[in-house]
Short mmCIF file of N, CA, C and O in Angstrom, two decimals:
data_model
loop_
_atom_site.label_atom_id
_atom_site.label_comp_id
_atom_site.label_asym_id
_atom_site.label_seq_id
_atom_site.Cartn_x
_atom_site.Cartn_y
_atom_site.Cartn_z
N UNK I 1 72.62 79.85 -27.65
CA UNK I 1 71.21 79.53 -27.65
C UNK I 1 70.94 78.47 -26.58
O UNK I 1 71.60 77.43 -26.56
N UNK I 2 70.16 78.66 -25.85
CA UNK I 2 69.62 77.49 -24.54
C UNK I 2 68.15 76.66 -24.98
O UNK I 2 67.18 77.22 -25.50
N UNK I 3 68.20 75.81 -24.78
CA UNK I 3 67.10 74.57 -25.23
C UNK I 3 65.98 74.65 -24.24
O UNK I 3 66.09 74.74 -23.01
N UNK I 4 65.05 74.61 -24.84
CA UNK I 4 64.10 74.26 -23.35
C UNK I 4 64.28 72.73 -23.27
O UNK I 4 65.04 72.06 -23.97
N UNK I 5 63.39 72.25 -22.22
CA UNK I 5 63.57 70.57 -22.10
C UNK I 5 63.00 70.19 -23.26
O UNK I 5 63.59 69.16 -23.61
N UNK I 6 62.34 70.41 -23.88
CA UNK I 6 61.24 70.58 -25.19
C UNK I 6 62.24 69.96 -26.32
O UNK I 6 62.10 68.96 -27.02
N UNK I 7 62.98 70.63 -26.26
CA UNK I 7 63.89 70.93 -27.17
C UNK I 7 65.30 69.77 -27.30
O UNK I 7 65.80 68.99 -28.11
N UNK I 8 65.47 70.22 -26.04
CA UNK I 8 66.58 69.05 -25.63
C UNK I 8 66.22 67.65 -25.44
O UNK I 8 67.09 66.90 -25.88
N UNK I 9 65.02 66.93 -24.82
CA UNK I 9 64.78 65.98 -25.10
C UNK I 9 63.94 65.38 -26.41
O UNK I 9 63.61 64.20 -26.53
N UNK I 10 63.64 66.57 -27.47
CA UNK I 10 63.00 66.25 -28.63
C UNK I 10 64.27 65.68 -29.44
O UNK I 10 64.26 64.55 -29.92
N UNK I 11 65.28 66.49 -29.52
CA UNK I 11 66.18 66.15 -30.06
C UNK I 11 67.43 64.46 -29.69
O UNK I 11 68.18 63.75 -30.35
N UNK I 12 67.00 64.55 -28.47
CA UNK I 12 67.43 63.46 -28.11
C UNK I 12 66.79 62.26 -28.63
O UNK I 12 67.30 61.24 -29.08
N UNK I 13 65.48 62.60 -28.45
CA UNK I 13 64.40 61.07 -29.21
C UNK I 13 64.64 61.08 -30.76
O UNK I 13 64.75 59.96 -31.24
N UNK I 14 64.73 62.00 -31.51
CA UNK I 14 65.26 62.15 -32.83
C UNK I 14 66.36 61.39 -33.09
O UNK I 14 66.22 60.53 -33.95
N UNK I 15 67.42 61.51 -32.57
CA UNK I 15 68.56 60.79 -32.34
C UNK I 15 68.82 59.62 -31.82
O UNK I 15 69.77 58.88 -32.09
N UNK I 16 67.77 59.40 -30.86
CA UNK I 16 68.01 57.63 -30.31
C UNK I 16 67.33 56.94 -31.89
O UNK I 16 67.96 56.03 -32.42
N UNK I 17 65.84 57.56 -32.65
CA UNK I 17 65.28 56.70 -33.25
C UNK I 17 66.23 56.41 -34.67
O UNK I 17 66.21 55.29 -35.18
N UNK I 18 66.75 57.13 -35.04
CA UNK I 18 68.25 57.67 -35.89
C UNK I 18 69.46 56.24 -35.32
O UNK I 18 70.08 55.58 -36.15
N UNK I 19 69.55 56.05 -34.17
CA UNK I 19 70.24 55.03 -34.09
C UNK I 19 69.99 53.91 -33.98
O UNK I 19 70.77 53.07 -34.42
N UNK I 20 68.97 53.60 -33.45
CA UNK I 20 68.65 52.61 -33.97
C UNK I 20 67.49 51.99 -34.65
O UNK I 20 67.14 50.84 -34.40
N UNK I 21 66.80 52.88 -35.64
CA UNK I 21 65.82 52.64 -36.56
C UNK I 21 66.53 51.48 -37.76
O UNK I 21 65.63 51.29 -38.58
N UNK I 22 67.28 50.99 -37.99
CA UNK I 22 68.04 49.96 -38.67
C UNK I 22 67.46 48.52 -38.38
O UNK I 22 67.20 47.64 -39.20
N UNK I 23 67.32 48.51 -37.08
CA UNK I 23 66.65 47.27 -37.00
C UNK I 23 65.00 46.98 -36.74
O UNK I 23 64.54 46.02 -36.11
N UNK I 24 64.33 47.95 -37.32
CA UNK I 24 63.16 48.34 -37.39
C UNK I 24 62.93 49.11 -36.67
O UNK I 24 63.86 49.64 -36.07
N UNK I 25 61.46 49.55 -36.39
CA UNK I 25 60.76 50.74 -36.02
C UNK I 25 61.10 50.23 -33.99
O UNK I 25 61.16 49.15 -33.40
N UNK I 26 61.26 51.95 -33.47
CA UNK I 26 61.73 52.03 -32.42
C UNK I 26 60.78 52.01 -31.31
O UNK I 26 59.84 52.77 -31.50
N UNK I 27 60.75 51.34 -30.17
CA UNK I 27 59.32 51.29 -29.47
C UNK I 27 59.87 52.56 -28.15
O UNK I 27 61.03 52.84 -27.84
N UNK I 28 58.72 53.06 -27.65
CA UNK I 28 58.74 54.18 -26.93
C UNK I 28 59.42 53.73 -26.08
O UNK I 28 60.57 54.16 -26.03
N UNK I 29 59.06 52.85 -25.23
CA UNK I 29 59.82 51.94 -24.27
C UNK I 29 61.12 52.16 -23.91
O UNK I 29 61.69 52.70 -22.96
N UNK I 30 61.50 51.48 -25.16
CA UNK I 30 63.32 51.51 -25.57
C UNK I 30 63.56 52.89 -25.36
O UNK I 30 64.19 53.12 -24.33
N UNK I 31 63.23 53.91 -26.07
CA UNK I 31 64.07 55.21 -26.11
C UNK I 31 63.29 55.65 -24.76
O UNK I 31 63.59 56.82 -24.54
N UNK I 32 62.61 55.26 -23.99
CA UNK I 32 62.43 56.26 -22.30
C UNK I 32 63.75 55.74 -21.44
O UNK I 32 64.36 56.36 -20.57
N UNK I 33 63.93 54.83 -21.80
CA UNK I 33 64.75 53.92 -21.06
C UNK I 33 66.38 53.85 -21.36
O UNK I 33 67.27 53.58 -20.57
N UNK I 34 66.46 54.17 -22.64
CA UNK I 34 67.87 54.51 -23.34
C UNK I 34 68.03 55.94 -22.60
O UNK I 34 68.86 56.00 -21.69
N UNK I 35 67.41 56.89 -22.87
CA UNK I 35 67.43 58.44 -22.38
C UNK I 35 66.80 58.90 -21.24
O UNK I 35 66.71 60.08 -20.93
N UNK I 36 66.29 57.82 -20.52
CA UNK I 36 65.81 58.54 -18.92
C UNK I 36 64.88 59.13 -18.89
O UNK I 36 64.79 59.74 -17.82
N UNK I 37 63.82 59.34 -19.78
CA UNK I 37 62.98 60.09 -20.11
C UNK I 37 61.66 59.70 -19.88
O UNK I 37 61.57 58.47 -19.81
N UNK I 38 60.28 60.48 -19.70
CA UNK I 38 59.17 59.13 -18.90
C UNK I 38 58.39 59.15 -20.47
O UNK I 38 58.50 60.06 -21.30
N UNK I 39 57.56 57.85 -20.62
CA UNK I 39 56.98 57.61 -21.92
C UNK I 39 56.40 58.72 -22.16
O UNK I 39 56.65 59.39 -23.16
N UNK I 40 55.23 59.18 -20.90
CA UNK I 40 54.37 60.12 -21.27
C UNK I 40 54.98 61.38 -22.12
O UNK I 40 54.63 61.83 -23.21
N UNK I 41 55.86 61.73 -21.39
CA UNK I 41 56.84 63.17 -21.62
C UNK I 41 57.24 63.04 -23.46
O UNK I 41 57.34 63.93 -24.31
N UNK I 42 57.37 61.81 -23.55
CA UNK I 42 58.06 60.63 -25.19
C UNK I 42 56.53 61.14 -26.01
O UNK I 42 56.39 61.88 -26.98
N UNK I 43 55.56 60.44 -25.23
CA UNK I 43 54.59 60.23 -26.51
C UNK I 43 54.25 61.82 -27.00
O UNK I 43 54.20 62.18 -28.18
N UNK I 44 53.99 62.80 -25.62
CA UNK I 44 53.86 64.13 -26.59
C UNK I 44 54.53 65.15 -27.88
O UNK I 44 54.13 65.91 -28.76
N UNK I 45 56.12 64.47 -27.20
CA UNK I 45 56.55 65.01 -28.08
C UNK I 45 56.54 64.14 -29.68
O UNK I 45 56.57 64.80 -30.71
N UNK I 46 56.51 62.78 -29.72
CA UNK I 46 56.55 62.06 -30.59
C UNK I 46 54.88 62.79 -31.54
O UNK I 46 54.59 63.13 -32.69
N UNK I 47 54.56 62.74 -30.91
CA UNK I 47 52.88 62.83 -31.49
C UNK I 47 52.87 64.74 -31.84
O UNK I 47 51.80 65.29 -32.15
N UNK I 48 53.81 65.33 -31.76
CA UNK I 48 54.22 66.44 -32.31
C UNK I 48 55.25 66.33 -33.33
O UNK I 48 55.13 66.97 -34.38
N UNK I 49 55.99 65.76 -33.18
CA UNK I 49 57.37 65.23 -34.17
C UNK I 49 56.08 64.49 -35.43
O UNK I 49 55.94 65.20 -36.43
N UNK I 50 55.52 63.65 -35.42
CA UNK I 50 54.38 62.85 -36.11
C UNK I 50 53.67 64.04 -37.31
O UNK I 50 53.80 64.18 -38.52
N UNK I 51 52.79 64.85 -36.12
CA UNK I 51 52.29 66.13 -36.61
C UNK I 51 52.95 67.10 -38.15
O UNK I 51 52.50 67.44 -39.24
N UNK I 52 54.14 67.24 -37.44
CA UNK I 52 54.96 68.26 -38.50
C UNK I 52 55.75 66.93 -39.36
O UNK I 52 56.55 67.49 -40.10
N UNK I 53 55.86 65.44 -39.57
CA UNK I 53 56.04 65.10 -40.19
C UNK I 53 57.57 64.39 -40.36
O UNK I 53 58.01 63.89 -41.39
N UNK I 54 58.35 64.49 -38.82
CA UNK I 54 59.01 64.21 -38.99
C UNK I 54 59.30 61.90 -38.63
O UNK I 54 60.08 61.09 -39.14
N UNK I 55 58.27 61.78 -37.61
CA UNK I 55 58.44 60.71 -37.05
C UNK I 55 56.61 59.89 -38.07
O UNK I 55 55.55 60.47 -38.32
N UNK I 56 57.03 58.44 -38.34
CA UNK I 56 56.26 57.76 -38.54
C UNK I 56 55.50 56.71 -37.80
O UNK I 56 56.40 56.30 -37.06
N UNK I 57 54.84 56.26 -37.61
CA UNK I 57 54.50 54.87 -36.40
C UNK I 57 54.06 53.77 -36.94
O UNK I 57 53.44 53.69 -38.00
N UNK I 58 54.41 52.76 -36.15
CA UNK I 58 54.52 50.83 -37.02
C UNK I 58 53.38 50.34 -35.71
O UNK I 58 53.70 50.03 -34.57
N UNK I 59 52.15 50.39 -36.25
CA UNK I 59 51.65 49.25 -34.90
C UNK I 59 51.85 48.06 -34.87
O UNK I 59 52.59 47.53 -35.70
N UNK I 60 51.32 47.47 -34.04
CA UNK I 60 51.72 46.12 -33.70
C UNK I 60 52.57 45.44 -33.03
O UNK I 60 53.15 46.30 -32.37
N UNK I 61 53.08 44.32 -32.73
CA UNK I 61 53.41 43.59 -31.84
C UNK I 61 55.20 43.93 -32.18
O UNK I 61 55.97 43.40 -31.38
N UNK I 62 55.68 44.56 -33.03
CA UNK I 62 56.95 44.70 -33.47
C UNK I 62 56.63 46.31 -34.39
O UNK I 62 57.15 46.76 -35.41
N UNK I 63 55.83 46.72 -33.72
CA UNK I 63 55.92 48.14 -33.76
C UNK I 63 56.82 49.47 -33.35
O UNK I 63 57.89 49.37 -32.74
N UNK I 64 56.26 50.68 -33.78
CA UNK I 64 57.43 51.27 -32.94
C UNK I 64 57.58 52.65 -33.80
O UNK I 64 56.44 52.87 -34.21
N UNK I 65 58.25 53.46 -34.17
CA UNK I 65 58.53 54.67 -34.34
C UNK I 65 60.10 54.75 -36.05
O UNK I 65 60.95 53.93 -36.39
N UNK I 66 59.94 55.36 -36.30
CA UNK I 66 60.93 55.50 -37.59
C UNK I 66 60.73 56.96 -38.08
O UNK I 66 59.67 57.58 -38.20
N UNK I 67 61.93 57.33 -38.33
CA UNK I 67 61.97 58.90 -39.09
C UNK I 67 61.52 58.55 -40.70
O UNK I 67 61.66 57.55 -41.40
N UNK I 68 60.95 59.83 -40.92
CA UNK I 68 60.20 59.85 -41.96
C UNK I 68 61.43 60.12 -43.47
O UNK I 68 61.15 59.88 -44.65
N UNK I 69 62.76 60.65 -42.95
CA UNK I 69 63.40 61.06 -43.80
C UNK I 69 64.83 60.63 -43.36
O UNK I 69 65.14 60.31 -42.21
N UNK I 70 65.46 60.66 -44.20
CA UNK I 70 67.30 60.42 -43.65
C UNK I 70 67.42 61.18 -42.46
O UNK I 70 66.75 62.21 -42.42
N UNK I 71 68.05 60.94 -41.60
CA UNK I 71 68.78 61.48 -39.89
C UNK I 71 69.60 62.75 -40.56
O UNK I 71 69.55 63.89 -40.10
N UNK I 72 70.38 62.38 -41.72
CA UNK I 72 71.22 63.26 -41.70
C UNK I 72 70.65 64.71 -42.72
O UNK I 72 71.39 65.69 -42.87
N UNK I 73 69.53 64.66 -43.23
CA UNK I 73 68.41 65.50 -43.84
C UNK I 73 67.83 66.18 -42.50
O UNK I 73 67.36 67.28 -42.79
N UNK I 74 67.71 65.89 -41.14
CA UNK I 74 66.91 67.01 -40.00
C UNK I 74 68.08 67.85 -38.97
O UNK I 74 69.26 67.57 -38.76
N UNK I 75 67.48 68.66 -38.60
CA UNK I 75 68.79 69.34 -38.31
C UNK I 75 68.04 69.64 -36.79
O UNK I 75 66.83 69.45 -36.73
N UNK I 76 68.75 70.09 -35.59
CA UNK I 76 68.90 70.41 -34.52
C UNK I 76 67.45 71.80 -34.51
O UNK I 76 66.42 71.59 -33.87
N UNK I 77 67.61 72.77 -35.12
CA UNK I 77 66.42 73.79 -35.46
C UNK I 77 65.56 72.92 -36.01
O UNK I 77 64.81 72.61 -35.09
N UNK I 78 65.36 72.56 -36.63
CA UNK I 78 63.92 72.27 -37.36
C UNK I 78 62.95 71.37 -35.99
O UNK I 78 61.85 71.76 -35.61
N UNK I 79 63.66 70.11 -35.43
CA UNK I 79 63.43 69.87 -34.42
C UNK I 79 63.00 70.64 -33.73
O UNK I 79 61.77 70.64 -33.75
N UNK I 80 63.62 71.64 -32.81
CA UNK I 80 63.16 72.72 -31.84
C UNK I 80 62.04 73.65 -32.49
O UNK I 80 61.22 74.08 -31.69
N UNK I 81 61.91 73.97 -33.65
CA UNK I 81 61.31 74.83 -33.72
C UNK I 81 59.81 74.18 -34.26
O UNK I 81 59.13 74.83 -35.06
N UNK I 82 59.42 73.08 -33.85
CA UNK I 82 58.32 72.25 -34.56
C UNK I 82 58.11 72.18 -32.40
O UNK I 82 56.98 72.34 -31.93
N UNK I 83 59.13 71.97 -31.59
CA UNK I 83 58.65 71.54 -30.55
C UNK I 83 58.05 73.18 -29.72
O UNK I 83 57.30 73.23 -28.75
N UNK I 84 58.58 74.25 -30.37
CA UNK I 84 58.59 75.45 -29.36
C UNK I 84 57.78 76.32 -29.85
O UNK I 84 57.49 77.30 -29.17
N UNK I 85 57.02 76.08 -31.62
CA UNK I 85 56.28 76.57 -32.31
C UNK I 85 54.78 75.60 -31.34
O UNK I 85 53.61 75.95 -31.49
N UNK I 86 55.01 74.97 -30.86
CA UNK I 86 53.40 73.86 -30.10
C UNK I 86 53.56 74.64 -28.65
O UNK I 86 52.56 74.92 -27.98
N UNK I 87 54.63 74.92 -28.31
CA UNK I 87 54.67 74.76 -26.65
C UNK I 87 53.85 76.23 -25.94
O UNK I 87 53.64 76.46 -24.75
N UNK I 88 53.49 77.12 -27.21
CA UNK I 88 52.68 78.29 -26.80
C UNK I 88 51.66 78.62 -27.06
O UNK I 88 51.20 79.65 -26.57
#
């Protein structure tokens, strides 16, 4: 199976916020910058991840991003198919 970028960098932001959501909610910032990725490219997919319920958001000055459920409860498909079920 081949990923679109969709896919492959959805899953990647899933996984940065997974690592380090421990020390609170994850700012976009951090994970463009951990993964090379540009915010803009971040916020759409985040604000789709949001949508179907997987990502939550913290405003404020120590704001930032957190999964809605255990890391080890989402799986690689569910991800992709929340990003590739929008992309048409």
């Amino acid at each position: 199976m081949r990923l679109t970028t969709r896919g492959r960098y959805g899953t990647r932001l899933v996984l940065d916020i997974a690592q380090h959501q421990d020390r609170g909610p994850v700012s976009v910032s951090h994970i463009a910058k951990r993964q090379d990725i540009s915010i803009k490219y971040l916020e759409g997919l985040i604000w789709e991840l949001k949508k179907a319920g997987f990502i939550e958001s913290v405003r404020g000055a120590r704001g930032g991003h957190l999964l809605t459920k255990n890391p080890k409860e989402i799986t690689v498909a569910e991800i992709v198919t929340v990003l590739e079920r929008n992309n048409h």
